[in-house]
Structure formats: C-alpha cells, structure tokens
C-alpha cells in the first residue's frame, strides 16, 4: 500500500464504501427473494380464484326455490282435539280454557301439557300466539 496518507485515506474510504454497498446489495437481494416468494404466492392464489370463478360459472343454475313444506299436524289425537276446540269456540284461548273445554281437570300437568302442544302447533305455523299464552288459528 501507498505510504501517502492522502492515498491511504482514500483507499480506506473506498473499502468502507465497498463494504456498505455490498451490505446494501445483500439486503436488496434478500428483499428481492422475499418479494419473489410473495409474488409466487399471490400468483397461485389468483390462479385458484380464477379456477373457482370458472367452476362456478360452469355450474347449472339452481331451480327456483320452493317454499319448504310446513310439517303437518302431529299424529297424536290430542292435537286434533285442540284444533277442533279452537274452531268450535271461534276465539283465542289459553291453555287453561282449553283444559276446561276438553273436560280435563285443571291441574298443572294438564295445563302445561296443553300449553306445550299449543306451542308446537305455533312452531309449525298451524296456530298463532297473538300475545303470550293466548292461542288462535291464523284466520281468526
């Protein structure tokens, strides 16, 4: 190396600059590798979406939706008796009133049994409950 202090300082500066540039280049290469990998992932995801779109467009159109059938009246004869009593009375009734109409003793087990059946008929759309505990046919 040169004994000239000015040349020596310049050479040290060049070496330092070369190391800094090499470090920056390494960082850029790492970043390029990372971005290339991410780009590959995005391209694969985009291709999956394109295939999904193509598949969906190839599917036949669904038939028009039909309204689901409502379940009918349960088989137990008590349900028919309840509906008959409501039709005969022609007014909204409570479980206790129905027990009286059906000649059942006014006991909690009978009232709750009738109430449970009334709620099941409401859930099936056969009866409505215009206010809590009051049951009637929809057309009434």
C-alpha atoms as an extended CHARMM CRD file, in Angstrom:
* protein
*
       140  EXT
         1         1  UNK       CA              0.0000000000        0.0000000000        0.0000000000  PROA      1               0.0000000000
         2         2  UNK       CA              0.9840000000        3.5410000000       -0.5350000000  PROA      2               0.0000000000
         3         3  UNK       CA              2.7570000000        5.4550000000        2.1580000000  PROA      3               0.0000000000
         4         4  UNK       CA              0.9630000000        8.5820000000        1.1220000000  PROA      4               0.0000000000
         5         5  UNK       CA             -1.5370000000        9.4530000000        3.8430000000  PROA      5               0.0000000000
         6         6  UNK       CA             -3.9510000000       11.0130000000        1.3960000000  PROA      6               0.0000000000
         7         7  UNK       CA             -3.9790000000        7.9190000000       -0.8270000000  PROA      7               0.0000000000
         8         8  UNK       CA             -4.2610000000        5.7160000000        2.2480000000  PROA      8               0.0000000000
         9         9  UNK       CA             -7.3400000000        7.6930000000        3.4710000000  PROA      9               0.0000000000
        10        10  UNK       CA             -8.9170000000        7.4960000000        0.0230000000  PROA      10              0.0000000000
        11        11  UNK       CA             -8.3380000000        3.7200000000       -0.1520000000  PROA      11              0.0000000000
        12        12  UNK       CA             -9.8650000000        3.2320000000        3.3090000000  PROA      12              0.0000000000
        13        13  UNK       CA            -12.8340000000        5.3220000000        2.2640000000  PROA      13              0.0000000000
        14        14  UNK       CA            -13.2230000000        3.1890000000       -0.8930000000  PROA      14              0.0000000000
        15        15  UNK       CA            -13.0680000000       -0.0430000000        1.1590000000  PROA      15              0.0000000000
        16        16  UNK       CA            -15.6550000000        1.2650000000        3.5920000000  PROA      16              0.0000000000
        17        17  UNK       CA            -17.8970000000        2.3220000000        0.7250000000  PROA      17              0.0000000000
        18        18  UNK       CA            -17.4600000000       -1.1010000000       -0.9310000000  PROA      18              0.0000000000
        19        19  UNK       CA            -18.4820000000       -2.8920000000        2.3070000000  PROA      19              0.0000000000
        20        20  UNK       CA            -21.5120000000       -0.6180000000        2.7320000000  PROA      20              0.0000000000
        21        21  UNK       CA            -22.5450000000       -1.1840000000       -0.8810000000  PROA      21              0.0000000000
        22        22  UNK       CA            -22.0440000000       -4.9500000000       -0.5140000000  PROA      22              0.0000000000
        23        23  UNK       CA            -24.2290000000       -4.9140000000        2.6270000000  PROA      23              0.0000000000
        24        24  UNK       CA            -26.9220000000       -2.9000000000        0.8470000000  PROA      24              0.0000000000
        25        25  UNK       CA            -26.7550000000       -5.2220000000       -2.1600000000  PROA      25              0.0000000000
        26        26  UNK       CA            -27.1590000000       -8.2360000000        0.1650000000  PROA      26              0.0000000000
        27        27  UNK       CA            -30.1780000000       -6.6220000000        1.8160000000  PROA      27              0.0000000000
        28        28  UNK       CA            -31.6990000000       -5.8610000000       -1.5910000000  PROA      28              0.0000000000
        29        29  UNK       CA            -31.0920000000       -9.4400000000       -2.7460000000  PROA      29              0.0000000000
        30        30  UNK       CA            -32.7920000000      -10.7760000000        0.4080000000  PROA      30              0.0000000000
        31        31  UNK       CA            -35.7110000000       -8.3980000000       -0.1410000000  PROA      31              0.0000000000
        32        32  UNK       CA            -35.9450000000       -9.4030000000       -3.8190000000  PROA      32              0.0000000000
        33        33  UNK       CA            -36.0470000000      -13.0790000000       -2.7870000000  PROA      33              0.0000000000
        34        34  UNK       CA            -38.7610000000      -12.3590000000       -0.2010000000  PROA      34              0.0000000000
        35        35  UNK       CA            -40.8130000000      -10.3410000000       -2.7060000000  PROA      35              0.0000000000
        36        36  UNK       CA            -40.3880000000      -13.0050000000       -5.3870000000  PROA      36              0.0000000000
        37        37  UNK       CA            -41.6780000000      -15.6450000000       -2.9860000000  PROA      37              0.0000000000
        38        38  UNK       CA            -44.6650000000      -13.4740000000       -2.0280000000  PROA      38              0.0000000000
        39        39  UNK       CA            -45.3470000000      -12.7520000000       -5.7100000000  PROA      39              0.0000000000
        40        40  UNK       CA            -45.4210000000      -16.5070000000       -6.3580000000  PROA      40              0.0000000000
        41        41  UNK       CA            -47.9340000000      -16.9730000000       -3.5260000000  PROA      41              0.0000000000
        42        42  UNK       CA            -50.1480000000      -14.1730000000       -4.8560000000  PROA      42              0.0000000000
        43        43  UNK       CA            -49.9970000000      -15.6130000000       -8.3870000000  PROA      43              0.0000000000
        44        44  UNK       CA            -51.0300000000      -19.0510000000       -7.0570000000  PROA      44              0.0000000000
        45        45  UNK       CA            -53.9050000000      -17.5290000000       -5.0540000000  PROA      45              0.0000000000
        46        46  UNK       CA            -55.0260000000      -15.5440000000       -8.0890000000  PROA      46              0.0000000000
        47        47  UNK       CA            -54.9960000000      -18.7020000000      -10.2000000000  PROA      47              0.0000000000
        48        48  UNK       CA            -57.1070000000      -20.5030000000       -7.5810000000  PROA      48              0.0000000000
        49        49  UNK       CA            -59.6490000000      -17.6730000000       -7.6830000000  PROA      49              0.0000000000
        50        50  UNK       CA            -59.7190000000      -17.7880000000      -11.4960000000  PROA      50              0.0000000000
        51        51  UNK       CA            -60.3720000000      -21.5450000000      -11.4090000000  PROA      51              0.0000000000
        52        52  UNK       CA            -63.0760000000      -21.0980000000       -8.7550000000  PROA      52              0.0000000000
        53        53  UNK       CA            -64.8040000000      -18.4310000000      -10.8490000000  PROA      53              0.0000000000
        54        54  UNK       CA            -64.6360000000      -20.6470000000      -13.9370000000  PROA      54              0.0000000000
        55        55  UNK       CA            -66.0520000000      -23.5960000000      -11.9730000000  PROA      55              0.0000000000
        56        56  UNK       CA            -68.9020000000      -21.5310000000      -10.5200000000  PROA      56              0.0000000000
        57        57  UNK       CA            -69.8210000000      -20.1320000000      -13.9230000000  PROA      57              0.0000000000
        58        58  UNK       CA            -69.9330000000      -23.6750000000      -15.3250000000  PROA      58              0.0000000000
        59        59  UNK       CA            -72.3970000000      -24.8750000000      -12.6690000000  PROA      59              0.0000000000
        60        60  UNK       CA            -76.0330000000      -25.1660000000      -13.7590000000  PROA      60              0.0000000000
        61        61  UNK       CA            -78.4300000000      -22.6170000000      -12.3260000000  PROA      61              0.0000000000
        62        62  UNK       CA            -80.3310000000      -23.8800000000       -9.2940000000  PROA      62              0.0000000000
        63        63  UNK       CA            -84.0180000000      -24.4960000000       -9.7110000000  PROA      63              0.0000000000
        64        64  UNK       CA            -86.2390000000      -21.7840000000       -8.2320000000  PROA      64              0.0000000000
        65        65  UNK       CA            -86.5230000000      -22.0910000000       -4.5060000000  PROA      65              0.0000000000
        66        66  UNK       CA            -89.7620000000      -23.5690000000       -3.3740000000  PROA      66              0.0000000000
        67        67  UNK       CA            -91.2060000000      -22.7400000000       -0.0260000000  PROA      67              0.0000000000
        68        68  UNK       CA            -90.3640000000      -25.5280000000        2.3830000000  PROA      68              0.0000000000
        69        69  UNK       CA            -93.2970000000      -27.6390000000        3.3600000000  PROA      69              0.0000000000
        70        70  UNK       CA            -94.5270000000      -26.9800000000        6.8160000000  PROA      70              0.0000000000
        71        71  UNK       CA            -94.8610000000      -30.0220000000        8.9710000000  PROA      71              0.0000000000
        72        72  UNK       CA            -98.4190000000      -31.2040000000        9.3200000000  PROA      72              0.0000000000
        73        73  UNK       CA           -100.4200000000      -31.7140000000       12.4380000000  PROA      73              0.0000000000
        74        74  UNK       CA            -98.7550000000      -34.2270000000       14.7650000000  PROA      74              0.0000000000
        75        75  UNK       CA           -100.3250000000      -37.6840000000       14.8000000000  PROA      75              0.0000000000
        76        76  UNK       CA           -101.4610000000      -37.6490000000       18.4140000000  PROA      76              0.0000000000
        77        77  UNK       CA           -105.2820000000      -37.2120000000       18.6710000000  PROA      77              0.0000000000
        78        78  UNK       CA           -104.9060000000      -34.5040000000       21.3340000000  PROA      78              0.0000000000
        79        79  UNK       CA           -103.7080000000      -32.0720000000       18.6360000000  PROA      79              0.0000000000
        80        80  UNK       CA           -106.8540000000      -32.6230000000       16.5830000000  PROA      80              0.0000000000
        81        81  UNK       CA           -108.9790000000      -32.1730000000       19.7170000000  PROA      81              0.0000000000
        82        82  UNK       CA           -107.2400000000      -28.8710000000       20.4560000000  PROA      82              0.0000000000
        83        83  UNK       CA           -107.7700000000      -27.6030000000       16.9010000000  PROA      83              0.0000000000
        84        84  UNK       CA           -111.4220000000      -28.6950000000       16.9520000000  PROA      84              0.0000000000
        85        85  UNK       CA           -111.9990000000      -26.9350000000       20.2920000000  PROA      85              0.0000000000
        86        86  UNK       CA           -110.3950000000      -23.7320000000       18.9870000000  PROA      86              0.0000000000
        87        87  UNK       CA           -112.5450000000      -23.9000000000       15.8410000000  PROA      87              0.0000000000
        88        88  UNK       CA           -115.7370000000      -24.5510000000       17.8370000000  PROA      88              0.0000000000
        89        89  UNK       CA           -115.0520000000      -21.6810000000       20.2520000000  PROA      89              0.0000000000
        90        90  UNK       CA           -114.0570000000      -19.3270000000       17.4360000000  PROA      90              0.0000000000
        91        91  UNK       CA           -111.9390000000      -17.1760000000       19.7250000000  PROA      91              0.0000000000
        92        92  UNK       CA           -108.3840000000      -17.1120000000       21.0410000000  PROA      92              0.0000000000
        93        93  UNK       CA           -107.9460000000      -19.3290000000       24.0730000000  PROA      93              0.0000000000
        94        94  UNK       CA           -105.4550000000      -20.0120000000       26.8260000000  PROA      94              0.0000000000
        95        95  UNK       CA           -104.2220000000      -23.4500000000       27.8520000000  PROA      95              0.0000000000
        96        96  UNK       CA           -106.4250000000      -23.3720000000       30.9800000000  PROA      96              0.0000000000
        97        97  UNK       CA           -109.5190000000      -22.5310000000       28.8690000000  PROA      97              0.0000000000
        98        98  UNK       CA           -108.7520000000      -25.4350000000       26.5610000000  PROA      98              0.0000000000
        99        99  UNK       CA           -108.4350000000      -27.8040000000       29.5320000000  PROA      99              0.0000000000
       100       100  UNK       CA           -111.9440000000      -26.7910000000       30.5900000000  PROA      100             0.0000000000
       101       101  UNK       CA           -113.2990000000      -27.0990000000       27.0460000000  PROA      101             0.0000000000
       102       102  UNK       CA           -111.7170000000      -30.5580000000       26.6830000000  PROA      102             0.0000000000
       103       103  UNK       CA           -113.0750000000      -31.6350000000       30.1050000000  PROA      103             0.0000000000
       104       104  UNK       CA           -109.6020000000      -32.0930000000       31.5590000000  PROA      104             0.0000000000
       105       105  UNK       CA           -109.0400000000      -31.4700000000       35.2510000000  PROA      105             0.0000000000
       106       106  UNK       CA           -107.4140000000      -28.0760000000       35.8240000000  PROA      106             0.0000000000
       107       107  UNK       CA           -104.1030000000      -29.4370000000       37.0400000000  PROA      107             0.0000000000
       108       108  UNK       CA           -100.6430000000      -28.0530000000       36.2830000000  PROA      108             0.0000000000
       109       109  UNK       CA            -99.6390000000      -31.2010000000       34.3980000000  PROA      109             0.0000000000
       110       110  UNK       CA           -102.6860000000      -30.9090000000       32.1010000000  PROA      110             0.0000000000
       111       111  UNK       CA           -102.3220000000      -27.1620000000       31.5900000000  PROA      111             0.0000000000
       112       112  UNK       CA            -98.6030000000      -27.4660000000       30.8230000000  PROA      112             0.0000000000
       113       113  UNK       CA            -99.2260000000      -30.4330000000       28.5120000000  PROA      113             0.0000000000
       114       114  UNK       CA           -101.8060000000      -28.4380000000       26.5330000000  PROA      114             0.0000000000
       115       115  UNK       CA            -99.5320000000      -25.3630000000       26.5120000000  PROA      115             0.0000000000
       116       116  UNK       CA            -96.6790000000      -27.4860000000       25.1530000000  PROA      116             0.0000000000
       117       117  UNK       CA            -98.9080000000      -28.8320000000       22.3780000000  PROA      117             0.0000000000
       118       118  UNK       CA           -100.1150000000      -25.3140000000       21.5790000000  PROA      118             0.0000000000
       119       119  UNK       CA            -96.5080000000      -24.0720000000       21.3280000000  PROA      119             0.0000000000
       120       120  UNK       CA            -95.6710000000      -26.9690000000       18.9890000000  PROA      120             0.0000000000
       121       121  UNK       CA            -98.6270000000      -26.0340000000       16.7670000000  PROA      121             0.0000000000
       122       122  UNK       CA            -97.3910000000      -22.4190000000       16.7450000000  PROA      122             0.0000000000
       123       123  UNK       CA            -93.8810000000      -23.5290000000       15.7550000000  PROA      123             0.0000000000
       124       124  UNK       CA            -95.3790000000      -25.4680000000       12.8430000000  PROA      124             0.0000000000
       125       125  UNK       CA            -97.3780000000      -22.4580000000       11.6720000000  PROA      125             0.0000000000
       126       126  UNK       CA           -100.7410000000      -24.0950000000       12.3910000000  PROA      126             0.0000000000
       127       127  UNK       CA           -101.6310000000      -21.6980000000       15.2180000000  PROA      127             0.0000000000
       128       128  UNK       CA           -100.5040000000      -18.2150000000       16.1550000000  PROA      128             0.0000000000
       129       129  UNK       CA            -99.8620000000      -16.6650000000       19.5570000000  PROA      129             0.0000000000
       130       130  UNK       CA           -101.0200000000      -13.0440000000       19.2500000000  PROA      130             0.0000000000
       131       131  UNK       CA            -99.9790000000      -12.3840000000       22.8430000000  PROA      131             0.0000000000
       132       132  UNK       CA            -98.1170000000      -14.5600000000       25.3430000000  PROA      132             0.0000000000
       133       133  UNK       CA           -100.2690000000      -17.5110000000       26.4070000000  PROA      133             0.0000000000
       134       134  UNK       CA           -103.1510000000      -16.7550000000       24.0190000000  PROA      134             0.0000000000
       135       135  UNK       CA           -103.5370000000      -19.0890000000       21.0390000000  PROA      135             0.0000000000
       136       136  UNK       CA           -105.7320000000      -18.9950000000       17.9630000000  PROA      136             0.0000000000
       137       137  UNK       CA           -105.9670000000      -20.1000000000       14.3570000000  PROA      137             0.0000000000
       138       138  UNK       CA           -104.3190000000      -17.6920000000       11.8820000000  PROA      138             0.0000000000
       139       139  UNK       CA           -107.6010000000      -16.8820000000       10.0970000000  PROA      139             0.0000000000
       140       140  UNK       CA           -109.3550000000      -15.8170000000       13.3140000000  PROA      140             0.0000000000
